[in-house]
Coordinates of C-alpha atoms in Angstrom, one line a residue:
M8 CA 76.5 -131.8 26.5
A9 CA 76.3 -131.9 30.2
Q10 CA 72.7 -133.3 30.0
A11 CA 73.8 -136.0 27.6
L12 CA 76.5 -137.1 30.0
K13 CA 74.1 -137.0 32.9
L14 CA 71.8 -139.3 31.0
S15 CA 74.4 -141.8 29.9
Q16 CA 78.0 -142.7 30.3
S17 CA 78.0 -145.2 27.4
P18 CA 81.2 -145.1 25.4
N19 CA 79.3 -143.8 22.3
V20 CA 77.7 -140.9 24.2
V21 CA 80.9 -139.9 26.0
L22 CA 83.0 -140.1 22.8
N23 CA 80.4 -138.2 20.8
C24 CA 80.5 -135.5 23.4
A25 CA 84.3 -135.5 23.4
A26 CA 84.3 -135.1 19.6
A27 CA 81.8 -132.2 19.8
L28 CA 83.9 -130.6 22.5
A29 CA 87.0 -130.9 20.4
M30 CA 85.3 -129.4 17.4
A31 CA 84.2 -126.5 19.7
G32 CA 87.9 -126.0 20.7
E33 CA 87.5 -127.3 24.3
N34 CA 90.6 -129.5 24.0
A35 CA 91.2 -130.3 27.6
R36 CA 87.7 -131.5 28.3
A37 CA 87.6 -133.4 25.1
A38 CA 90.9 -135.1 25.8
K39 CA 89.9 -136.0 29.3
L40 CA 86.7 -137.7 28.2
A41 CA 88.4 -139.6 25.4
D42 CA 91.3 -140.7 27.6
D43 CA 88.8 -141.9 30.3
V44 CA 86.9 -144.1 27.8
A45 CA 90.2 -145.4 26.3
Q46 CA 91.4 -146.4 29.7
K47 CA 88.2 -148.2 30.6
R48 CA 88.0 -150.0 27.2
P49 CA 91.5 -151.0 26.3
F50 CA 90.4 -153.9 24.0
D51 CA 87.6 -152.0 22.2
T52 CA 88.8 -151.7 18.6
L53 CA 86.4 -148.8 17.6
V54 CA 87.3 -146.9 20.8
Q55 CA 91.1 -147.4 20.4
F56 CA 91.5 -147.1 16.7
V57 CA 88.6 -144.8 15.6
A58 CA 86.9 -142.7 18.2
V59 CA 89.8 -141.7 20.4
P60 CA 92.1 -140.9 17.4
L61 CA 89.3 -138.9 15.9
V62 CA 89.1 -136.7 19.0
K63 CA 92.8 -136.4 19.3
A64 CA 93.1 -135.5 15.6
Q65 CA 90.6 -132.7 16.0
I66 CA 92.6 -131.4 19.0
E67 CA 95.8 -131.5 16.9
L68 CA 93.9 -129.5 14.2
N69 CA 92.9 -127.0 16.8
Q70 CA 96.6 -126.7 17.8
R71 CA 97.6 -126.2 14.1
N72 CA 99.2 -129.6 13.7
P73 CA 97.5 -131.0 10.6
G74 CA 100.3 -133.5 9.9
K75 CA 99.9 -135.0 13.3
A76 CA 96.1 -135.1 12.8
I77 CA 96.5 -137.0 9.5
D78 CA 98.8 -139.5 11.2
L79 CA 96.4 -140.1 14.1
L80 CA 93.6 -140.9 11.6
D81 CA 95.7 -143.4 9.6
S82 CA 94.5 -146.4 11.7
A83 CA 90.9 -145.2 11.5
L84 CA 90.7 -145.2 7.7
V85 CA 89.8 -148.8 7.7
Y86 CA 86.6 -147.9 9.6
A87 CA 85.7 -144.7 7.8
R88 CA 82.4 -146.1 6.6
A89 CA 81.4 -146.6 10.3
N90 CA 82.4 -143.1 11.3
S91 CA 82.0 -140.2 8.9
G92 CA 83.9 -137.9 11.3
V93 CA 87.1 -139.7 10.3
L94 CA 86.9 -138.5 6.7
Y95 CA 85.6 -135.1 7.7
I96 CA 88.4 -134.3 10.1
R97 CA 91.0 -135.9 7.8
G98 CA 89.7 -133.7 4.9
N99 CA 90.0 -130.6 7.1
A100 CA 93.5 -131.7 8.1
Y101 CA 94.5 -131.9 4.5
L102 CA 93.0 -128.5 3.9
K103 CA 95.1 -127.0 6.7
A104 CA 98.2 -128.8 5.4
G105 CA 97.7 -127.2 2.0
R106 CA 97.0 -130.6 0.3
G107 CA 94.1 -129.8 -1.9
S108 CA 93.8 -132.9 -4.0
D109 CA 94.1 -135.2 -0.9
A110 CA 91.3 -133.1 0.7
V111 CA 89.2 -133.5 -2.4
Q112 CA 89.5 -137.3 -2.1
A113 CA 88.7 -137.3 1.6
F114 CA 85.6 -135.1 1.2
Q115 CA 84.4 -136.9 -1.9
R116 CA 84.8 -140.3 -0.1
L117 CA 82.6 -138.9 2.7
L118 CA 80.0 -137.6 0.3
D119 CA 79.9 -141.0 -1.5
L120 CA 78.6 -142.5 1.8
K121 CA 75.4 -140.3 1.7
N122 CA 73.3 -143.4 0.8
M123 CA 74.7 -145.3 3.8
I124 CA 74.6 -142.5 6.3
I125 CA 71.2 -140.8 5.9
I126 CA 71.3 -138.2 8.7
D127 CA 74.7 -136.8 9.3
P128 CA 75.6 -133.2 10.1
T129 CA 79.0 -133.6 8.4
M130 CA 77.5 -134.1 5.0
P131 CA 76.6 -130.5 4.2
L132 CA 79.8 -129.3 5.8
A133 CA 81.7 -131.9 3.6
K134 CA 80.3 -130.0 0.6
V135 CA 81.9 -126.8 1.8
G136 CA 85.1 -128.8 2.5
L137 CA 85.0 -130.1 -1.0
A138 CA 84.6 -126.6 -2.4
R139 CA 87.5 -125.3 -0.4
A140 CA 89.6 -128.3 -1.5
Y141 CA 88.9 -127.6 -5.1
V142 CA 89.9 -124.0 -4.7
L143 CA 93.1 -125.1 -3.1
A144 CA 93.7 -127.6 -5.9
G145 CA 93.1 -124.8 -8.4
D146 CA 89.8 -126.2 -9.9
K147 CA 87.5 -123.2 -9.7
A148 CA 84.8 -124.7 -11.9
R149 CA 84.3 -127.7 -9.6
A150 CA 84.6 -125.4 -6.6
R151 CA 81.7 -123.3 -7.8
V152 CA 79.6 -126.4 -8.3
A153 CA 80.4 -127.7 -4.8
Y154 CA 79.5 -124.3 -3.3
Q155 CA 76.3 -124.3 -5.2
D156 CA 75.5 -127.8 -3.9
F157 CA 76.0 -126.5 -0.4
F158 CA 73.7 -123.5 -1.0
A159 CA 71.0 -125.8 -2.4
V160 CA 71.0 -127.8 0.8
W161 CA 71.0 -124.6 3.0
K162 CA 68.5 -122.6 0.9
D163 CA 66.1 -122.3 3.8
A164 CA 68.7 -121.7 6.5
D165 CA 68.8 -118.7 8.7
P166 CA 71.0 -116.2 6.8
D167 CA 72.7 -115.1 10.0
I168 CA 74.3 -118.5 10.6
P169 CA 78.1 -117.8 10.7
V170 CA 79.1 -120.7 8.5
L171 CA 76.6 -119.7 5.8
S172 CA 77.9 -116.1 5.8
E173 CA 81.5 -117.3 5.6
V174 CA 80.7 -119.6 2.7
K175 CA 78.9 -116.9 0.8
T176 CA 81.9 -114.6 1.2
E177 CA 84.2 -117.4 -0.1
Y178 CA 81.9 -118.1 -3.0
A179 CA 81.8 -114.4 -4.0
K180 CA 85.6 -114.3 -4.2
L181 CA 85.4 -117.1 -6.9
Q182 CA 83.2 -115.0 -9.2

């Protein structure tokens, strides 16, 4: 992160770093970076209505405010095809809010973009989100399929990766 910020202070780099920091739970640093870019670029639509709300929504999720996170991303939905994080974070917010069918829609919308967004780290995680959303919505059959889709993508992954272990435990509970 620090190296990326040393190399470039472009809005995209700074806001991607802010999003990563927010996802890692470093709320104060993430908010500071996002606020600095927002202040420098008051007329930049993608900054004001997509990237900064995305960072702030993740911070709200970290603070257990899924409703506020969903509200923050309302303006960004128009631009969801340009930023997969909008749908990913919104899907997670719906999960935290206990809104399984809304989460299914958000994650499925993200997965439907796979032909437009070729390399995206949120895609495999969206498969997990979709599985969790199906569980929450009470559709265990579709949840199993979504978990299996995730495992197919991660078949060669290091088995000690925490998210993989967590997902295997979730899947075992479905059986």
